[in-house]
Every structure is written in C-alpha cells, then in structure tokens.
mmCIF file of C-alpha atoms in Angstrom:
data_model
loop_
_atom_site.group_PDB
_atom_site.id
_atom_site.type_symbol
_atom_site.label_atom_id
_atom_site.label_comp_id
_atom_site.label_asym_id
_atom_site.label_seq_id
_atom_site.Cartn_x
_atom_site.Cartn_y
_atom_site.Cartn_z
ATOM 1 C CA MET A 1 0.000 0.000 0.000
ATOM 2 C CA LYS A 2 1.027 3.636 -0.316
ATOM 3 C CA LEU A 3 1.199 5.494 2.991
ATOM 4 C CA GLY A 4 1.700 9.226 3.269
ATOM 5 C CA ILE A 5 0.633 12.597 4.669
ATOM 6 C CA TYR A 6 -1.986 15.148 3.635
ATOM 7 C CA ASN A 7 0.140 18.290 3.391
ATOM 8 C CA ALA A 8 -2.117 20.947 4.993
ATOM 9 C CA ILE A 9 -0.408 20.519 8.369
ATOM 10 C CA LEU A 10 2.924 21.259 6.651
ATOM 11 C CA HIS A 11 1.852 24.488 4.952
ATOM 12 C CA ASP A 12 4.097 26.341 7.415
ATOM 13 C CA ARG A 13 7.183 25.196 5.511
ATOM 14 C CA SER A 14 8.393 24.892 1.931
ATOM 15 C CA LEU A 15 7.590 21.860 -0.209
ATOM 16 C CA PRO A 16 11.171 20.483 -0.034
ATOM 17 C CA GLU A 17 11.087 20.850 3.751
ATOM 18 C CA ALA A 18 7.713 19.093 3.893
ATOM 19 C CA LEU A 19 9.027 16.229 1.767
ATOM 20 C CA LYS A 20 11.935 15.766 4.157
ATOM 21 C CA VAL A 21 9.562 15.583 7.140
ATOM 22 C CA ILE A 22 7.549 12.882 5.408
ATOM 23 C CA ALA A 23 10.604 10.875 4.348
ATOM 24 C CA ASP A 24 12.041 11.068 7.885
ATOM 25 C CA LEU A 25 8.771 9.552 9.174
ATOM 26 C CA GLY A 26 9.264 6.524 6.925
ATOM 27 C CA LEU A 27 6.353 7.441 4.647
ATOM 28 C CA THR A 28 6.408 7.823 0.880
ATOM 29 C CA GLY A 29 3.458 9.939 -0.243
ATOM 30 C CA ILE A 30 2.223 13.523 -0.046
ATOM 31 C CA GLU A 31 -1.387 14.457 -0.807
ATOM 32 C CA ILE A 32 -1.218 18.049 -1.985
ATOM 33 C CA ASN A 33 -3.866 20.695 -1.363
ATOM 34 C CA THR A 34 -4.882 22.432 -4.602
ATOM 35 C CA GLY A 35 -7.687 24.790 -3.568
ATOM 36 C CA GLY A 36 -11.101 24.887 -1.950
ATOM 37 C CA PHE A 37 -11.054 25.831 1.724
ATOM 38 C CA LEU A 38 -7.243 26.118 1.683
ATOM 39 C CA PRO A 39 -4.860 27.670 -0.852
ATOM 40 C CA ALA A 40 -2.505 25.623 -3.009
ATOM 41 C CA VAL A 41 0.528 26.581 -0.909
ATOM 42 C CA HIS A 42 2.753 23.825 -2.264
ATOM 43 C CA VAL A 43 1.835 24.379 -5.937
ATOM 44 C CA PRO A 44 2.930 28.000 -6.485
ATOM 45 C CA THR A 45 3.223 27.447 -10.266
ATOM 46 C CA PHE A 46 -0.273 25.914 -10.624
ATOM 47 C CA ASP A 47 -1.320 28.101 -13.574
ATOM 48 C CA ASP A 48 1.972 27.559 -15.373
ATOM 49 C CA ILE A 49 1.849 23.776 -14.943
ATOM 50 C CA LEU A 50 -1.537 23.649 -16.679
ATOM 51 C CA VAL A 51 -0.067 25.061 -19.891
ATOM 52 C CA SER A 52 3.691 24.530 -19.777
ATOM 53 C CA ASP A 53 5.515 21.217 -19.970
ATOM 54 C CA ALA A 54 8.660 22.929 -18.690
ATOM 55 C CA ALA A 55 6.829 24.221 -15.596
ATOM 56 C CA ARG A 56 5.347 20.763 -15.014
ATOM 57 C CA ASP A 57 8.721 19.073 -15.336
ATOM 58 C CA ASP A 58 10.351 21.625 -13.025
ATOM 59 C CA TYR A 59 7.667 20.986 -10.418
ATOM 60 C CA LEU A 60 7.946 17.195 -10.652
ATOM 61 C CA GLY A 61 11.717 17.558 -10.402
ATOM 62 C CA ILE A 62 11.290 18.771 -6.806
ATOM 63 C CA PHE A 63 10.262 15.225 -5.821
ATOM 64 C CA GLU A 64 13.141 13.428 -7.505
ATOM 65 C CA GLY A 65 15.475 11.690 -5.084
ATOM 66 C CA THR A 66 13.354 12.511 -2.018
ATOM 67 C CA GLY A 67 11.729 9.092 -1.596
ATOM 68 C CA VAL A 68 8.360 10.864 -1.529
ATOM 69 C CA ALA A 69 5.955 11.159 -4.460
ATOM 70 C CA ILE A 70 2.624 12.871 -5.002
ATOM 71 C CA ALA A 71 -0.172 10.684 -3.609
ATOM 72 C CA GLY A 72 -3.273 12.472 -4.879
ATOM 73 C CA LEU A 73 -4.526 16.052 -4.879
ATOM 74 C CA ASN A 74 -6.940 17.514 -2.318
ATOM 75 C CA CYS A 75 -9.470 20.238 -3.052
ATOM 76 C CA ASN A 76 -11.884 20.067 -0.106
ATOM 77 C CA GLY A 77 -14.504 22.795 -0.272
ATOM 78 C CA ASN A 78 -18.178 23.417 -0.990
ATOM 79 C CA PRO A 79 -18.783 23.509 -4.746
ATOM 80 C CA LEU A 80 -22.555 23.719 -4.202
ATOM 81 C CA HIS A 81 -22.548 26.727 -1.860
ATOM 82 C CA PRO A 82 -25.295 29.201 -2.885
ATOM 83 C CA LYS A 83 -22.923 32.181 -2.657
ATOM 84 C CA ALA A 84 -21.027 32.448 -5.938
ATOM 85 C CA GLU A 85 -17.846 33.700 -4.264
ATOM 86 C CA ILE A 86 -17.694 30.361 -2.439
ATOM 87 C CA GLY A 87 -19.581 27.797 -4.528
ATOM 88 C CA GLN A 88 -18.448 28.867 -7.975
ATOM 89 C CA LYS A 89 -14.861 29.346 -6.814
ATOM 90 C CA HIS A 90 -14.681 25.943 -5.128
ATOM 91 C CA ALA A 91 -16.327 24.286 -8.129
ATOM 92 C CA GLU A 92 -13.743 25.831 -10.439
ATOM 93 C CA ASP A 93 -10.981 24.748 -8.040
ATOM 94 C CA ILE A 94 -12.184 21.151 -8.450
ATOM 95 C CA ARG A 95 -12.178 21.430 -12.228
ATOM 96 C CA ARG A 96 -8.690 22.955 -12.173
ATOM 97 C CA SER A 97 -7.495 20.221 -9.815
ATOM 98 C CA ILE A 98 -8.755 17.525 -12.185
ATOM 99 C CA ARG A 99 -6.804 19.130 -15.027
ATOM 100 C CA LEU A 100 -3.747 19.538 -12.814
ATOM 101 C CA ALA A 101 -3.927 15.886 -11.749
ATOM 102 C CA GLU A 102 -3.733 14.748 -15.352
ATOM 103 C CA ARG A 103 -0.795 17.082 -16.000
ATOM 104 C CA LEU A 104 1.061 15.659 -12.994
ATOM 105 C CA GLY A 105 0.337 12.015 -13.813
ATOM 106 C CA GLN A 106 -2.096 11.677 -10.937
ATOM 107 C CA ASN A 107 -5.471 9.909 -11.016
ATOM 108 C CA ARG A 108 -7.057 10.918 -7.702
ATOM 109 C CA VAL A 109 -8.601 14.225 -6.592
ATOM 110 C CA VAL A 110 -10.128 14.375 -3.114
ATOM 111 C CA THR A 111 -12.945 16.805 -2.370
ATOM 112 C CA MET A 112 -16.380 17.024 -0.737
ATOM 113 C CA SER A 113 -19.800 16.595 -2.322
ATOM 114 C CA GLY A 114 -20.885 20.069 -1.215
ATOM 115 C CA LEU A 115 -24.084 21.435 0.297
ATOM 116 C CA PRO A 116 -26.532 23.878 -1.344
ATOM 117 C CA GLY A 117 -28.977 26.237 0.251
ATOM 118 C CA GLY A 118 -32.417 24.905 1.066
ATOM 119 C CA GLU A 119 -34.430 26.744 -1.601
ATOM 120 C CA PRO A 120 -34.015 29.014 -4.642
ATOM 121 C CA GLY A 121 -32.529 32.364 -3.642
ATOM 122 C CA ALA A 122 -30.894 31.029 -0.474
ATOM 123 C CA THR A 123 -27.592 32.563 0.616
ATOM 124 C CA VAL A 124 -26.641 30.068 3.340
ATOM 125 C CA THR A 125 -26.322 26.293 3.311
ATOM 126 C CA ASN A 126 -28.928 24.031 4.908
ATOM 127 C CA TRP A 127 -27.855 20.634 6.242
ATOM 128 C CA ILE A 128 -30.856 18.379 6.889
ATOM 129 C CA VAL A 129 -29.815 16.189 9.802
ATOM 130 C CA ASN A 130 -33.094 14.356 10.422
ATOM 131 C CA ALA A 131 -35.751 14.554 7.714
ATOM 132 C CA TRP A 132 -38.710 13.470 9.795
ATOM 133 C CA ASN A 133 -41.008 16.162 8.336
ATOM 134 C CA SER A 134 -42.145 16.542 4.739
ATOM 135 C CA ALA A 135 -40.684 20.049 4.380
ATOM 136 C CA ALA A 136 -37.223 18.653 5.104
ATOM 137 C CA LEU A 137 -37.666 16.122 2.310
ATOM 138 C CA ASP A 138 -38.659 18.990 0.007
ATOM 139 C CA VAL A 139 -35.339 20.646 0.841
ATOM 140 C CA LEU A 140 -33.450 17.433 0.143
ATOM 141 C CA ASP A 141 -35.210 16.982 -3.199
ATOM 142 C CA TYR A 142 -34.129 20.492 -4.185
ATOM 143 C CA GLN A 143 -30.562 19.921 -2.996
ATOM 144 C CA TRP A 144 -30.187 16.572 -4.729
ATOM 145 C CA GLY A 145 -31.290 18.181 -7.986
ATOM 146 C CA ILE A 146 -28.428 20.675 -7.710
ATOM 147 C CA ALA A 147 -25.946 18.008 -6.608
ATOM 148 C CA GLY A 148 -26.971 15.651 -9.403
ATOM 149 C CA ASP A 149 -26.420 18.267 -12.102
ATOM 150 C CA PHE A 150 -23.018 19.299 -10.764
ATOM 151 C CA TRP A 151 -21.627 15.821 -10.181
ATOM 152 C CA ARG A 152 -22.949 14.448 -13.468
ATOM 153 C CA GLU A 153 -21.009 17.161 -15.300
ATOM 154 C CA THR A 154 -17.941 16.785 -13.074
ATOM 155 C CA ASP A 155 -17.908 13.023 -13.573
ATOM 156 C CA ARG A 156 -17.734 13.532 -17.344
ATOM 157 C CA LEU A 157 -14.837 15.971 -16.932
ATOM 158 C CA ALA A 158 -12.991 13.557 -14.650
ATOM 159 C CA ALA A 159 -13.496 10.697 -17.106
ATOM 160 C CA ASP A 160 -12.182 12.838 -19.962
ATOM 161 C CA HIS A 161 -8.983 13.458 -17.997
ATOM 162 C CA GLY A 162 -8.540 9.923 -16.623
ATOM 163 C CA VAL A 163 -9.045 11.080 -13.028
ATOM 164 C CA LYS A 164 -11.240 9.675 -10.261
ATOM 165 C CA VAL A 165 -12.797 12.122 -7.802
ATOM 166 C CA ALA A 166 -12.972 10.828 -4.222
ATOM 167 C CA LEU A 167 -15.581 12.446 -1.974
ATOM 168 C CA GLU A 168 -14.895 12.688 1.746
ATOM 169 C CA LEU A 169 -17.954 11.508 3.686
ATOM 170 C CA HIS A 170 -18.080 14.695 5.699
ATOM 171 C CA PRO A 171 -21.188 15.893 7.592
ATOM 172 C CA GLN A 172 -22.533 19.269 6.468
ATOM 173 C CA ASN A 173 -22.371 17.845 2.938
ATOM 174 C CA ILE A 174 -25.158 16.199 1.004
ATOM 175 C CA VAL A 175 -23.158 12.948 0.779
ATOM 176 C CA PHE A 176 -21.983 11.791 4.195
ATOM 177 C CA ASN A 177 -22.877 8.089 4.505
ATOM 178 C CA THR A 178 -23.115 4.923 2.438
ATOM 179 C CA ALA A 179 -26.735 5.439 1.356
ATOM 180 C CA ASP A 180 -25.850 8.897 0.034
ATOM 181 C CA VAL A 181 -22.937 7.473 -1.972
ATOM 182 C CA HIS A 182 -25.140 4.911 -3.672
ATOM 183 C CA LYS A 183 -27.811 7.559 -4.324
ATOM 184 C CA LEU A 184 -25.336 9.942 -5.970
ATOM 185 C CA VAL A 185 -23.888 7.236 -8.216
ATOM 186 C CA GLU A 186 -27.347 6.022 -9.234
ATOM 187 C CA LEU A 187 -28.600 9.562 -9.813
ATOM 188 C CA THR A 188 -25.679 10.608 -11.981
ATOM 189 C CA GLY A 189 -24.521 7.352 -13.542
ATOM 190 C CA ALA A 190 -21.041 8.298 -12.321
ATOM 191 C CA THR A 191 -18.075 6.127 -13.214
ATOM 192 C CA HIS A 192 -15.345 8.457 -11.957
ATOM 193 C CA VAL A 193 -16.882 9.773 -8.707
ATOM 194 C CA GLY A 194 -16.524 7.692 -5.566
ATOM 195 C CA VAL A 195 -15.261 7.963 -1.994
ATOM 196 C CA GLU A 196 -12.267 9.062 0.012
ATOM 197 C CA LEU A 197 -12.654 6.913 3.107
ATOM 198 C CA ASP A 198 -11.779 9.291 5.967
ATOM 199 C CA ALA A 199 -12.461 7.188 9.045
ATOM 200 C CA SER A 200 -12.708 10.122 11.453
ATOM 201 C CA HIS A 201 -16.094 11.488 10.412
ATOM 202 C CA LEU A 202 -17.537 7.992 10.387
ATOM 203 C CA PHE A 203 -16.354 7.319 13.943
ATOM 204 C CA TRP A 204 -18.199 10.255 15.468
ATOM 205 C CA GLN A 205 -21.363 9.402 13.544
ATOM 206 C CA GLN A 206 -21.130 5.957 15.225
ATOM 207 C CA MET A 207 -20.371 4.270 11.890
ATOM 208 C CA ASP A 208 -17.739 1.569 11.429
ATOM 209 C CA PRO A 209 -15.173 2.550 8.760
ATOM 210 C CA VAL A 210 -14.234 -1.087 8.112
ATOM 211 C CA ALA A 211 -17.880 -2.019 7.510
ATOM 212 C CA VAL A 212 -18.262 1.014 5.238
ATOM 213 C CA VAL A 213 -15.232 -0.016 3.153
ATOM 214 C CA ARG A 214 -16.674 -3.499 2.747
ATOM 215 C CA GLU A 215 -20.088 -2.098 1.806
ATOM 216 C CA LEU A 216 -18.789 0.375 -0.777
ATOM 217 C CA GLY A 217 -16.034 -1.848 -2.182
ATOM 218 C CA PRO A 218 -14.726 -0.481 -5.507
ATOM 219 C CA LEU A 219 -16.416 2.879 -4.888
ATOM 220 C CA VAL A 220 -13.625 3.543 -2.352
ATOM 221 C CA PHE A 221 -10.909 5.271 -4.380
ATOM 222 C CA HIS A 222 -8.664 6.781 -1.689
ATOM 223 C CA ALA A 223 -8.339 6.931 2.104
ATOM 224 C CA ALA A 224 -7.400 9.195 5.006
ATOM 225 C CA ALA A 225 -6.002 8.017 8.320
ATOM 226 C CA LYS A 226 -7.447 10.291 11.017
ATOM 227 C CA ASP A 227 -8.760 9.207 14.396
ATOM 228 C CA VAL A 228 -11.539 10.382 16.717
ATOM 229 C CA ARG A 229 -11.946 10.014 20.461
ATOM 230 C CA VAL A 230 -15.501 10.131 21.783
ATOM 231 C CA ASN A 231 -15.445 11.796 25.212
ATOM 232 C CA THR A 232 -18.039 9.550 26.771
ATOM 233 C CA GLU A 233 -19.096 11.653 29.752
ATOM 234 C CA ASN A 234 -19.548 14.762 27.604
ATOM 235 C CA ALA A 235 -21.307 12.802 24.874
ATOM 236 C CA LYS A 236 -23.811 11.593 27.476
ATOM 237 C CA LEU A 237 -24.802 15.220 28.056
ATOM 238 C CA TYR A 238 -24.430 16.817 24.617
ATOM 239 C CA GLY A 239 -24.586 13.973 22.083
ATOM 240 C CA VAL A 240 -22.377 13.685 19.021
ATOM 241 C CA LEU A 241 -24.227 16.561 17.331
ATOM 242 C CA ASP A 242 -22.800 18.830 20.043
ATOM 243 C CA ASN A 243 -23.168 22.345 18.604
ATOM 244 C CA ARG A 244 -21.577 24.607 21.245
ATOM 245 C CA PHE A 245 -19.074 26.288 18.926
ATOM 246 C CA ARG A 246 -17.862 29.838 19.569
ATOM 247 C CA ARG A 247 -17.711 32.491 16.847
ATOM 248 C CA LEU A 248 -14.197 33.920 16.567
ATOM 249 C CA SER A 249 -13.835 37.684 16.223
ATOM 250 C CA PRO A 250 -11.883 39.320 13.362
ATOM 251 C CA ASP A 251 -9.007 40.187 15.709
ATOM 252 C CA GLU A 252 -8.478 36.506 16.650
ATOM 253 C CA PRO A 253 -6.563 33.991 14.532
ATOM 254 C CA ARG A 254 -9.134 32.199 12.374
ATOM 255 C CA THR A 255 -9.379 30.219 9.149
ATOM 256 C CA ASN A 256 -11.327 31.589 6.211
ATOM 257 C CA LEU A 257 -13.621 29.084 4.481
ATOM 258 C CA GLY A 258 -14.424 31.317 1.514
ATOM 259 C CA GLY A 259 -16.257 34.633 1.163
ATOM 260 C CA ASP A 260 -17.073 35.871 4.649
ATOM 261 C CA GLU A 261 -17.332 32.432 6.270
ATOM 262 C CA TRP A 262 -14.877 31.371 8.977
ATOM 263 C CA ALA A 263 -14.118 28.301 11.073
ATOM 264 C CA ASN A 264 -15.433 28.549 14.643
ATOM 265 C CA GLU A 265 -13.743 27.565 17.906
ATOM 266 C CA TRP A 266 -14.285 23.974 18.998
ATOM 267 C CA PRO A 267 -16.271 23.380 22.248
ATOM 268 C CA LYS A 268 -13.996 23.261 25.293
ATOM 269 C CA ASP A 269 -15.527 20.127 26.868
ATOM 270 C CA SER A 270 -16.441 18.551 23.563
ATOM 271 C CA ALA A 271 -18.417 15.375 23.002
ATOM 272 C CA TRP A 272 -15.670 14.198 20.644
ATOM 273 C CA ASP A 273 -12.306 15.319 19.305
ATOM 274 C CA PHE A 274 -10.069 14.650 16.341
ATOM 275 C CA VAL A 275 -6.984 12.883 17.682
ATOM 276 C CA ALA A 276 -3.815 11.337 16.326
ATOM 277 C CA LEU A 277 -3.990 7.709 15.264
ATOM 278 C CA GLY A 278 -3.934 5.404 18.275
ATOM 279 C CA ARG A 279 -5.550 7.901 20.643
ATOM 280 C CA GLY A 280 -9.056 6.825 19.698
ATOM 281 C CA HIS A 281 -8.522 3.390 18.175
ATOM 282 C CA ASP A 282 -5.482 1.152 18.584
ATOM 283 C CA ALA A 283 -3.113 -0.190 15.938
ATOM 284 C CA ALA A 284 -5.075 -3.442 15.732
ATOM 285 C CA TYR A 285 -8.129 -1.499 14.574
ATOM 286 C CA TRP A 286 -6.111 0.415 11.995
ATOM 287 C CA ALA A 287 -4.686 -2.892 10.757
ATOM 288 C CA GLU A 288 -8.232 -4.064 10.041
ATOM 289 C CA PHE A 289 -8.911 -0.766 8.288
ATOM 290 C CA LEU A 290 -5.841 -1.179 6.083
ATOM 291 C CA ARG A 291 -6.700 -4.800 5.368
ATOM 292 C CA ALA A 292 -10.182 -3.847 4.191
ATOM 293 C CA LEU A 293 -8.752 -1.100 1.967
ATOM 294 C CA ARG A 294 -6.133 -3.460 0.532
ATOM 295 C CA ASP A 295 -8.864 -5.944 -0.358
ATOM 296 C CA VAL A 296 -10.463 -3.200 -2.461
ATOM 297 C CA ASP A 297 -7.203 -1.982 -4.027
ATOM 298 C CA PRO A 298 -3.729 -3.354 -3.159
ATOM 299 C CA GLU A 299 -2.285 0.012 -4.296
ATOM 300 C CA MET A 300 -4.652 2.094 -2.150
ATOM 301 C CA MET A 301 -3.229 5.463 -1.072
ATOM 302 C CA VAL A 302 -3.755 6.109 2.654
ATOM 303 C CA ASN A 303 -2.676 9.531 3.904
ATOM 304 C CA ILE A 304 -2.497 10.777 7.492
ATOM 305 C CA GLU A 305 -4.456 13.942 8.254
ATOM 306 C CA HIS A 306 -3.309 15.609 11.472
ATOM 307 C CA GLU A 307 -5.852 17.704 13.395
ATOM 308 C CA ASP A 308 -5.048 16.767 17.009
ATOM 309 C CA VAL A 309 -4.781 20.197 18.646
ATOM 310 C CA SER A 310 -3.119 18.718 21.744
ATOM 311 C CA LEU A 311 -0.033 17.815 19.693
ATOM 312 C CA GLY A 312 2.349 19.934 17.669
ATOM 313 C CA ARG A 313 2.576 19.604 13.901
ATOM 314 C CA ILE A 314 5.540 17.240 13.803
ATOM 315 C CA GLU A 315 4.753 15.571 17.122
ATOM 316 C CA GLY A 316 1.280 14.622 15.909
ATOM 317 C CA LEU A 317 2.623 13.269 12.634
ATOM 318 C CA GLU A 318 5.204 11.194 14.503
ATOM 319 C CA VAL A 319 2.514 9.624 16.699
ATOM 320 C CA ALA A 320 0.203 8.919 13.763
ATOM 321 C CA ALA A 321 2.947 7.580 11.502
ATOM 322 C CA GLY A 322 4.126 5.196 14.215
ATOM 323 C CA VAL A 323 0.655 3.713 14.577
ATOM 324 C CA LEU A 324 0.003 3.547 10.829
ATOM 325 C CA LEU A 325 3.310 1.817 10.119
ATOM 326 C CA GLU A 326 2.713 -0.621 12.981
ATOM 327 C CA ALA A 327 -0.739 -1.398 11.550
ATOM 328 C CA ALA A 328 0.806 -1.964 8.126
ATOM 329 C CA ARG A 329 3.335 -4.406 9.585
ATOM 330 C CA MET A 330 0.514 -6.265 11.349
ATOM 331 C CA ILE A 331 -1.051 -7.119 7.997
ATOM 332 C CA GLY A 332 2.238 -8.039 6.365
ATOM 333 C CA GLU A 333 3.016 -4.711 4.722
ATOM 334 C CA ASP A 334 6.666 -4.667 5.782
ATOM 335 C CA ALA A 335 7.414 -1.317 4.160
ATOM 336 C CA PRO A 336 5.187 1.160 2.380
ATOM 337 C CA ALA A 337 5.353 0.976 -1.399
ATOM 338 C CA ARG A 338 6.690 3.984 -3.229
ATOM 339 C CA ALA A 339 3.793 6.369 -3.812
#
C-alpha cells in the first residue's frame, strides 16, 4: 500500500522541507492541497503547470530523489454553496485540480460533495440532519437536484482526464454516509466519482469505517487516516451533534472558508475530538482498516491527516505515523510501497 501525509499541516514550511519531514517519518506519499477551503501553498506554479511542460517538469523535479511522491490532490470545499464567491470558486478549483492531476500524472482528486442552500434564492447552506417532516424532504429533493447536475457534469470531466474524484464523507455535505454514496452514483450514472474513506467522520457518527469499506467496495478510491476520540461523559450530556461552537472575532486567529465564512472555535468540553492515530482506536483497529482497503485496491493510497490540537505539527505526525506503520506491519506490509 502507499502510505503518506496530507500536506495541509505542513503548509508552514516549503515543499522540499515538507518532503523531508515525510521521508524522515518513513512514509512515501504527499497528498497536496490544490484549492477549496485552503490555498494551493505547495503548488505556487499551478497556472503555469496547466499550460507549460517545462513548468510541469520543473515541479515534478522537486520530488526526484526525495523518496516521496505525489499521492493524490486535495481540493476540499463546498462547490454547491449558494454564494457564488464560495460555490463557484470551489467548483472551479475542483475542475482545475482535475486538469492539474492529469498534468502531474495523478489519477485521484479528493474533495467534498458540497451542500446547497435549502431553496431558490438562499444565501446560506442548509444541512438536513433528520428529515422526519415533509418540508425537510422537500429541501433534500431540491438539494439533490443541484448536486446531481453538478456531479454528473464533473464526472464527465474527470473521465475525460482519466481522473477519479474521491468524496470525503463529511457531515454538512449532502453525501456523508453509504446510502448517500449509492444515491449519488445512481442519480448521476457516475463512473469516476466515488469515496475518500476518511475514518474520522464515520467514527463520530457511530459508523464503522471497516464495515463502510466493505459495503462500498470499488467505490472507495482513496483513504485518510485520522482518528476520533468520543469523550463519553460529555457525549452523554451533549450527544455527538454537540453544537456549542464559539464564533471567533476578526481580531483573533481564524481560518477563512471562503467569502465571509470562517471556522469557529471547537467546544472546550467537547463530546468528541479529532486525535492522532492510536488515541481513539489502537493499531489493531487500523490494521483491520488497512486490510479492508487493501482488499479493495492493493495500491490504495492512505494519507495521514493531522488535526489533534493537543499535539504539535511534527509531534502529531510522529505519533500517527508510528501507529500507521505498525498497523501496516501487522497485515504483512513490511514497508510502504513507493507512492
């Protein structure tokens, strides 16, 4: 299998420096952010690469001799957002990432399915969590119409460029569980849209990532290794839909999500947290996860995503890489294949 790192946590350093970090961890792949919620920090010549073979070759030359290769592109965002400055931009970022992937010899682009507003003229998204009432189903019908049109067109573009688009099953998107995946594929007839199996968002929804891999089978194109710890005593009081986030003010450090939307501060005594691999589920669990992925595709790319705020950037990657490599050894993957 091909084990690596999603590069967002290494945006504080240059690409060559990031590649050295990854190689020193014993990993061989880097999943590179190319737009959406985050800028393409490690692809400064993006526009040039799309049109210039020399620029492409110069960029690929950065990886030569490092022991680390590109292991997919990542363009997480909301291409269905009703505000054009967010939705249209993120949609175009996905299209550009598909074209870039082909130019770089890549065949995987990771993103999210997106979430529209709830009705024509809406300016904010509307995530239907529990459609027990008929009006909620009306909203979903409207949203699925928008999603179907976008992903049908995007699937054709991906097929034209020999790229598969892997959707992260992320809540606050229209596709966030197995039923949604099957619905999108059936609705669009997609052949080049499937799933990036990020275990973390499945854990907190009380889903089993291994069972999901086995259910979706060849629709799983790519994977992320990120753990979750459910804080049982807090979850008893607030549930996993815990919504006690705090709005950050403009004078505080905060992450822009497009337009005038910003990430909020996580609840202090949260019902669950993103944690480094091994802090929510042990290496034996991650071995089963890798085994299930390998059964789908022996060349599956599995990239660590670090969002454990209790650990530093490198510290968190060291913890996660240790667990992932141990899990790989447990299933007979003595050393990660070159990405």
